[in-house]
CSV table of C-alpha atoms in Angstrom, one decimal:
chain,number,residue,atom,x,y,z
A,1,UNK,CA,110.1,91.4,69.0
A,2,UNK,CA,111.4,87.8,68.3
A,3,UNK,CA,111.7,85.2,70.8
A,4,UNK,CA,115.2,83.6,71.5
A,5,UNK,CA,116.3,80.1,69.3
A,6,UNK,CA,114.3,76.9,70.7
A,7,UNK,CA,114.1,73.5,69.7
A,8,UNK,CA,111.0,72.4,68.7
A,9,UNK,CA,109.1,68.8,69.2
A,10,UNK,CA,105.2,68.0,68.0
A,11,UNK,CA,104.0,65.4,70.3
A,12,UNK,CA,101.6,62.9,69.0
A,13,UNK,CA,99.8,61.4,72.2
A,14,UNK,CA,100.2,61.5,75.6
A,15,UNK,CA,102.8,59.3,76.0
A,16,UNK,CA,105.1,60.6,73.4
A,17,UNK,CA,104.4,63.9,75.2
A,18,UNK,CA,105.3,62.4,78.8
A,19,UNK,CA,108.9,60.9,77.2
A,20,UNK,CA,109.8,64.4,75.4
A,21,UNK,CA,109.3,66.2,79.2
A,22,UNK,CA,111.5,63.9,80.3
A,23,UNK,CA,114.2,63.4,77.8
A,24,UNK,CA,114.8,67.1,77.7
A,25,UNK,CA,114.2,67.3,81.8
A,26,UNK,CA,117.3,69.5,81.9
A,27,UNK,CA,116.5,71.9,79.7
A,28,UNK,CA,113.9,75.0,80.4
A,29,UNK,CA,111.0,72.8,78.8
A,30,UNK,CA,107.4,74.2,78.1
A,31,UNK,CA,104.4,72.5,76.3
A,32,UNK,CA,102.3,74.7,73.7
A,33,UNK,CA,98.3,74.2,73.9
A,34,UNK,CA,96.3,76.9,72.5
A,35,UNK,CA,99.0,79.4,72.7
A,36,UNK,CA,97.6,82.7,74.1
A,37,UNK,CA,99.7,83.2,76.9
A,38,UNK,CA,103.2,81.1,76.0
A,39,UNK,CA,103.7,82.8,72.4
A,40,UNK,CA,103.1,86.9,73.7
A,41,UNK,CA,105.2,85.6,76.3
A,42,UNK,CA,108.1,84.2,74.3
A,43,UNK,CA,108.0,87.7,72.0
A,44,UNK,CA,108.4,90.0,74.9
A,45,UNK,CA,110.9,87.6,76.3
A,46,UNK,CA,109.2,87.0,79.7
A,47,UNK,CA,109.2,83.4,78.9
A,48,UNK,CA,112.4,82.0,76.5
A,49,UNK,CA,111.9,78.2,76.4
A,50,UNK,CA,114.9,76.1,75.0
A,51,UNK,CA,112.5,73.6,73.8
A,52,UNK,CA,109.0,73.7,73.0
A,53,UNK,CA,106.5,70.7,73.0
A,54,UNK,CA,103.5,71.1,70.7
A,55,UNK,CA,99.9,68.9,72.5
A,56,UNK,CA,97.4,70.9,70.4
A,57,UNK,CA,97.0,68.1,67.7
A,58,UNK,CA,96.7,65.0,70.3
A,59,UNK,CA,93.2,64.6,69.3
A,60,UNK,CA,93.0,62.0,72.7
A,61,UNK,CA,92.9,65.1,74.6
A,62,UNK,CA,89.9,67.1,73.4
A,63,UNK,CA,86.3,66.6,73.5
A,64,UNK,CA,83.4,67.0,76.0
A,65,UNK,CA,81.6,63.8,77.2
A,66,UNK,CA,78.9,63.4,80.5
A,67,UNK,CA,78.5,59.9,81.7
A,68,UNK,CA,76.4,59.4,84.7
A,69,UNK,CA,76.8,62.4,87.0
A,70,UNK,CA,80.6,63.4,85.6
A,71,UNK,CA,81.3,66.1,82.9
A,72,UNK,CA,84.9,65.2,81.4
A,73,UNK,CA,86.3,68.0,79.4
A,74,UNK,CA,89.9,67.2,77.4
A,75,UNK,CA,92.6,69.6,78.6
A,76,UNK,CA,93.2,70.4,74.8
A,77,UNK,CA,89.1,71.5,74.1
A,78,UNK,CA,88.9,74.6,72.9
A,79,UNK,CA,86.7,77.3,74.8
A,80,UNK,CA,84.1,77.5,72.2
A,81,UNK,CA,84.2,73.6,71.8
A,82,UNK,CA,82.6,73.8,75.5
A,83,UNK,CA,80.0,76.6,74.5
A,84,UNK,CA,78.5,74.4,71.8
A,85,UNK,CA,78.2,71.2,74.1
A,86,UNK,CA,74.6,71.0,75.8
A,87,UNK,CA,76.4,68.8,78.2
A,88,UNK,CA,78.6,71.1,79.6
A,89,UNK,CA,75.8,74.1,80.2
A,90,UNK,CA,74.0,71.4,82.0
A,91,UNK,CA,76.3,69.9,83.7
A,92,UNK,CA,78.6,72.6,84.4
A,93,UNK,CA,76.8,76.2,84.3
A,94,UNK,CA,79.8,78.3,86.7
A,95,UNK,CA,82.3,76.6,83.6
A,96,UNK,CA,80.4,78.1,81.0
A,97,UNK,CA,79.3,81.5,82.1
A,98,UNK,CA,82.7,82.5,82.7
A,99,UNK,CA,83.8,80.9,79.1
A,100,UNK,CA,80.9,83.2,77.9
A,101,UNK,CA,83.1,85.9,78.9
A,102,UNK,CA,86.8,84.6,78.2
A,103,UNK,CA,88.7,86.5,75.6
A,104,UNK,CA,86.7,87.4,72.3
A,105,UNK,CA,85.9,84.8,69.6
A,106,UNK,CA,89.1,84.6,68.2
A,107,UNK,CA,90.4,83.6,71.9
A,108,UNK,CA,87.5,81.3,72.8
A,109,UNK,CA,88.2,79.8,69.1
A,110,UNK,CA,91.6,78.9,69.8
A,111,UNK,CA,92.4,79.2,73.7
A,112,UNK,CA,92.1,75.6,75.6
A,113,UNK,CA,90.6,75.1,78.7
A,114,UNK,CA,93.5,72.2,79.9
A,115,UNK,CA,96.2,75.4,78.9
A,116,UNK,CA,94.4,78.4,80.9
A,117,UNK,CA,94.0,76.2,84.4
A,118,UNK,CA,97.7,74.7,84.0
A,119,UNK,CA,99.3,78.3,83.3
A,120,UNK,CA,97.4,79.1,86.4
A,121,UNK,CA,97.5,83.3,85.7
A,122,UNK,CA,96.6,84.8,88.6
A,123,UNK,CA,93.8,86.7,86.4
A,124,UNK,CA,92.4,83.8,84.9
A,125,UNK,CA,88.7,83.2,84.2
A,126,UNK,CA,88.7,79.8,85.0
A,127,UNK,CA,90.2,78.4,88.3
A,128,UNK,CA,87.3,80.3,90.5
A,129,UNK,CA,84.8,78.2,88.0
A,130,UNK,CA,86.9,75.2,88.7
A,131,UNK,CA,87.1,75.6,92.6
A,132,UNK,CA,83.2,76.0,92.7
A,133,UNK,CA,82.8,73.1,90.3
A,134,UNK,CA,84.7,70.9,92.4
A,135,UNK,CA,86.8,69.9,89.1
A,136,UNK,CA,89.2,66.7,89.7
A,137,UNK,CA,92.1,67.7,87.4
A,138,UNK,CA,93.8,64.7,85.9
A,139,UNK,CA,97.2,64.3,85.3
A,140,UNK,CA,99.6,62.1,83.5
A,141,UNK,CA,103.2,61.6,83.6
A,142,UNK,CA,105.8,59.1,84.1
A,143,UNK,CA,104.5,57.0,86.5
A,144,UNK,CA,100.6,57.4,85.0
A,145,UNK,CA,97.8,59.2,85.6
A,146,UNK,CA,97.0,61.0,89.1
A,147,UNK,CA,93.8,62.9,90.2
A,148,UNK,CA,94.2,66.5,92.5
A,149,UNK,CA,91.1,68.5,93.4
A,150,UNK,CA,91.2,72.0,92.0
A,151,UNK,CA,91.2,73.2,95.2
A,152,UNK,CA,95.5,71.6,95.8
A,153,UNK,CA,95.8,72.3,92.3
A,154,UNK,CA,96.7,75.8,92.3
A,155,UNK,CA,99.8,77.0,94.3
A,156,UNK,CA,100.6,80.7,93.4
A,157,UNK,CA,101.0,82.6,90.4
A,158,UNK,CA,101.6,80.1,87.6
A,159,UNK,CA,102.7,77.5,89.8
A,160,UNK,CA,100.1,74.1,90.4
A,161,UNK,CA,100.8,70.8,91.1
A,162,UNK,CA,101.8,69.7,88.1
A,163,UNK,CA,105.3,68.1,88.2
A,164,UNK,CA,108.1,69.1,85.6
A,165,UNK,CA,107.4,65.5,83.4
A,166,UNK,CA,103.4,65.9,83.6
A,167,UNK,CA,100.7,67.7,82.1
A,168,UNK,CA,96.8,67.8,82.2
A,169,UNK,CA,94.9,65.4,80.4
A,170,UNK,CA,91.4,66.2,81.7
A,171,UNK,CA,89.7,68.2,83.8
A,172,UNK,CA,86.2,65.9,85.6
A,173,UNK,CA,83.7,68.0,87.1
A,174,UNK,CA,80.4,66.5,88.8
A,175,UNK,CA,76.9,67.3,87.8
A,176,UNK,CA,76.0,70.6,89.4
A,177,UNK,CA,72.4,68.8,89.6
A,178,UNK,CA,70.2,71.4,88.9
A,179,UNK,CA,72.5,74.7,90.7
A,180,UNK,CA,72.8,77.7,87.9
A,181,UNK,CA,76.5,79.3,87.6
A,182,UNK,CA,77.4,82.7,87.3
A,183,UNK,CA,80.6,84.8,86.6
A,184,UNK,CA,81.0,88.6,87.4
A,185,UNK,CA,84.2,90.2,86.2
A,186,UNK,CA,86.0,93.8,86.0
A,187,UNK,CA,88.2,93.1,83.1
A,188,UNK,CA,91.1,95.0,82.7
A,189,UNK,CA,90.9,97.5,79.8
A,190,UNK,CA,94.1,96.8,78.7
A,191,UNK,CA,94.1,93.2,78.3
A,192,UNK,CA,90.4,92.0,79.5
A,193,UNK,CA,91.6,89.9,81.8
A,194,UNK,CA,89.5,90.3,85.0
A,195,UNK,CA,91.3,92.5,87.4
A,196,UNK,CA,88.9,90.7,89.8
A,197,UNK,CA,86.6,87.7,88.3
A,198,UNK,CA,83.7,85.9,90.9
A,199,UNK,CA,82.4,82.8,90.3
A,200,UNK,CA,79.1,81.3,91.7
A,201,UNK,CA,77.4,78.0,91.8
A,202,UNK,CA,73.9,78.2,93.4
A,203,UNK,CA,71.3,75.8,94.3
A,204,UNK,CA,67.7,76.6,96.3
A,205,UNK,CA,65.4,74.7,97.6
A,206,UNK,CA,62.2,76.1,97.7
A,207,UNK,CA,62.6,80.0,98.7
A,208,UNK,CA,65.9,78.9,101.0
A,209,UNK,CA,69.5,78.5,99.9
A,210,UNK,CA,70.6,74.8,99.9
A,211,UNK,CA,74.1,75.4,98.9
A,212,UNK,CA,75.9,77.6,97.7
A,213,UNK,CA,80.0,78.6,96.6
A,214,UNK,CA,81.7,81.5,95.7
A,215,UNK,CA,85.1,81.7,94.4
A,216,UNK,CA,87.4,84.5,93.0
A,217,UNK,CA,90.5,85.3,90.6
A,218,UNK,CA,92.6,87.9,90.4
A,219,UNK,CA,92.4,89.2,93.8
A,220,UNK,CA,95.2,86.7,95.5
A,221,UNK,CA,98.1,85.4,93.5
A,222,UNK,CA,96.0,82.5,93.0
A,223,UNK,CA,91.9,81.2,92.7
A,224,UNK,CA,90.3,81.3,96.1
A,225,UNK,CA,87.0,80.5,97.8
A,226,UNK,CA,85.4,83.0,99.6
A,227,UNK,CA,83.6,80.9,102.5
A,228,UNK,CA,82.5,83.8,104.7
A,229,UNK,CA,79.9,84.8,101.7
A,230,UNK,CA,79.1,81.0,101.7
A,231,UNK,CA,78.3,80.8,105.0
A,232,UNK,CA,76.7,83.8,105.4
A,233,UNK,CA,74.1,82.9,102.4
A,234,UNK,CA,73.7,79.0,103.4
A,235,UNK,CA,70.0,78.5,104.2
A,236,UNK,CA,68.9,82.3,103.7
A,237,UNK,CA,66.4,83.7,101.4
A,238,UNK,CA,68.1,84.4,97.8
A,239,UNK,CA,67.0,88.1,98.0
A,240,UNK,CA,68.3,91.7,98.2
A,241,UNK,CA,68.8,92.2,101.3
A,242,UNK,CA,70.8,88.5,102.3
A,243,UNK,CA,73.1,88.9,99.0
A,244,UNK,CA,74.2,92.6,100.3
A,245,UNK,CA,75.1,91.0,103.5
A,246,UNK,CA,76.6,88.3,102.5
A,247,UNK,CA,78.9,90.5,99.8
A,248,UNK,CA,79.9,92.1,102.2
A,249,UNK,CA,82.0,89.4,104.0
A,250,UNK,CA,83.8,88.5,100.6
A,251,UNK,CA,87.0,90.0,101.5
A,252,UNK,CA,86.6,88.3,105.6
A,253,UNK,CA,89.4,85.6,105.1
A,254,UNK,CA,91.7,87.5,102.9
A,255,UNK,CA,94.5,89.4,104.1
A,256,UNK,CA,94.7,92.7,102.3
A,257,UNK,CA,98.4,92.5,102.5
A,258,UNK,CA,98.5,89.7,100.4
A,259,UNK,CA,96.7,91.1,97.3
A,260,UNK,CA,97.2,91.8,94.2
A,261,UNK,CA,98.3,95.3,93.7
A,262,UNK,CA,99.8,96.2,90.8
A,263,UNK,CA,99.0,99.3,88.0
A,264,UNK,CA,95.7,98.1,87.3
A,265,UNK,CA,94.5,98.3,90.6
A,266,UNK,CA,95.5,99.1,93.9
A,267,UNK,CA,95.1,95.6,96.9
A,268,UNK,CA,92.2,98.2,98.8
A,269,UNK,CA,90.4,98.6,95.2
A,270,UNK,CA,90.6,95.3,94.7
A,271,UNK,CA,89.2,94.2,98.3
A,272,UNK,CA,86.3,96.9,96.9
A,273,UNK,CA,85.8,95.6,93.2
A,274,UNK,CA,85.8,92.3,95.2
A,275,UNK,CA,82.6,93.1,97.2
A,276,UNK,CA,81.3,94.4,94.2
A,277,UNK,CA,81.2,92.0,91.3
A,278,UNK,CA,80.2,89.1,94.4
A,279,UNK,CA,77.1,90.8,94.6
A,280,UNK,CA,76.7,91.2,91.0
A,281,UNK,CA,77.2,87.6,90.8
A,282,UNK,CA,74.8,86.6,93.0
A,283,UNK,CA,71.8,89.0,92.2
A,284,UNK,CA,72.9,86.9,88.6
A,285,UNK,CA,71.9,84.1,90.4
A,286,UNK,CA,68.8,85.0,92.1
A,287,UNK,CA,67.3,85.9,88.9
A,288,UNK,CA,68.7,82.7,87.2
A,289,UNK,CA,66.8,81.2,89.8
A,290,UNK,CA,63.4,83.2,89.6
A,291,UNK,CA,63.3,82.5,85.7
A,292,UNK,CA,62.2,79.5,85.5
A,293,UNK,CA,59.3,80.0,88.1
A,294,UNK,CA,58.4,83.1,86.3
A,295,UNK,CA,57.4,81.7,83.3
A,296,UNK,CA,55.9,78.9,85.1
């Protein structure tokens, strides 16, 4: 299939991005980053843009720096960009364990990380990753740059807060100071999206829990937290028999209604895979944690 005619615009910074949104603000506008979901989208016509605004080459948006206890990663880095920065395993484990499992090569060479949070799929691998990382996404637009927490980034399916002459520059997540991050999926076998993804960032001290957060896609219409596993695993033992438990409350604060239910999987399987791939995630965890004293 071939998308409909479009008018097309390669932006060469930021600011020549920003005045292209908002010259053509009457028109149905979109930006192209690594292109994985816009250009399957324009061929099947789901998505029939009358003007498209290149960002991949603005080189001020890509690269992985740490200074002091903040990871920034430019919205145009590409996945595997991420995988080959020691700075972002260290500083951001939950980020790069579900990049691990993004996509295949091909994807991970060419997919971005600013393009997968601002499409904001509800299948996505990376807003759970982001809402455990506490990730501050920048964003820039006429009247300059603004900062929103991941957590009042994310609306609904493919909606955020990004307004219609702005678009994300950065994303900043703090250290995780020594917590190791996990990601547990059930990819679709269509697509290999996750038809449920869980995300955990985990620190211990001693044999207790110190902190710990859980998030999830692909169950709700958009990333959530799951707080009763949080809660439930705060200050207990990292073993067996408190991840079971705590698994078990994944699903506590989500209404059933309001799931994802589609062909790939029913809301009640979902609620089920949910459970499921939390616990998988965590027992990740636990033995992410035991490693290190093990070969001690």
């Amino acid at each position: 299939m071939f998308p409909d005619e479009f008018d097309y615009y390669e932006a060469e910074s930021v600011s020549e991005a920003v005045d292209l949104l908002e010259e053509h603000a009457m028109a149905e506008t979109e930006l192209l980053a690594g292109g994985h979901s816009l250009l399957p989208a324009m061929k099947t016509g789901l998505s029939s843009p009358d003007v498209l605004i290149d960002i991949s080459g603005i080189e001020e948006l890509r690269g992985v720096s740490a200074e002091g206890d903040t990871l920034t990663v430019g919205a145009m880095t590409r996945y595997s960009e991420v995988l080959d920065a020691d700075d972002a395993r260290e500083h951001a484990p939950a980020l790069t364990a579900a990049i691990e499992q993004l996509g295949d090569r091909q994807v991970r060479n060419r997919g971005t990380v600013g393009g997968n949070l601002s499409h904001a799929d509800p299948a996505s691998d990376l807003p759970g990753p982001a809402l455990v990382s506490d990730a501050t996404l920048v964003v820039h637009g006429p009247d300059g740059e603004r900062s929103v927490p991941a957590e009042e980034f994310f609306f609904g399916m493919y909606a955020t807060d990004l307004g219609p002459s702005e678009l994300l520059v950065r994303v900043e997540l703090p250290s995780a100071d020594g917590a190791v991050g996990t990601y547990a999926k059930k990819p679709s076998p269509s697509s290999g999206y996750p038809m449920v993804g869980v995300s955990a960032l985990v620190a211990t001290d001693g044999d207790a829990v110190s902190s710990v957060k859980v998030a999830a896609n692909g169950v709700m219409d958009h990333g959530v937290r799951l707080e009763p596993v949080e809660d439930a695993l705060t200050g207990e033992t990292l073993d067996d028999d408190a991840i079971e438990a705590a698994a078990s409350r994944a699903a506590d604060d989500l209404d059933e209604a309001m799931m994802m239910d589609d062909l790939q999987a029913s809301a009640a399987f979902r609620a089920q895979l949910l459970e499921v791939y939390t616990k998988r995630a965590l027992q990740d965890a636990s033995e992410r944690v035991s490693a290190p004293a093990a070969a001690d």
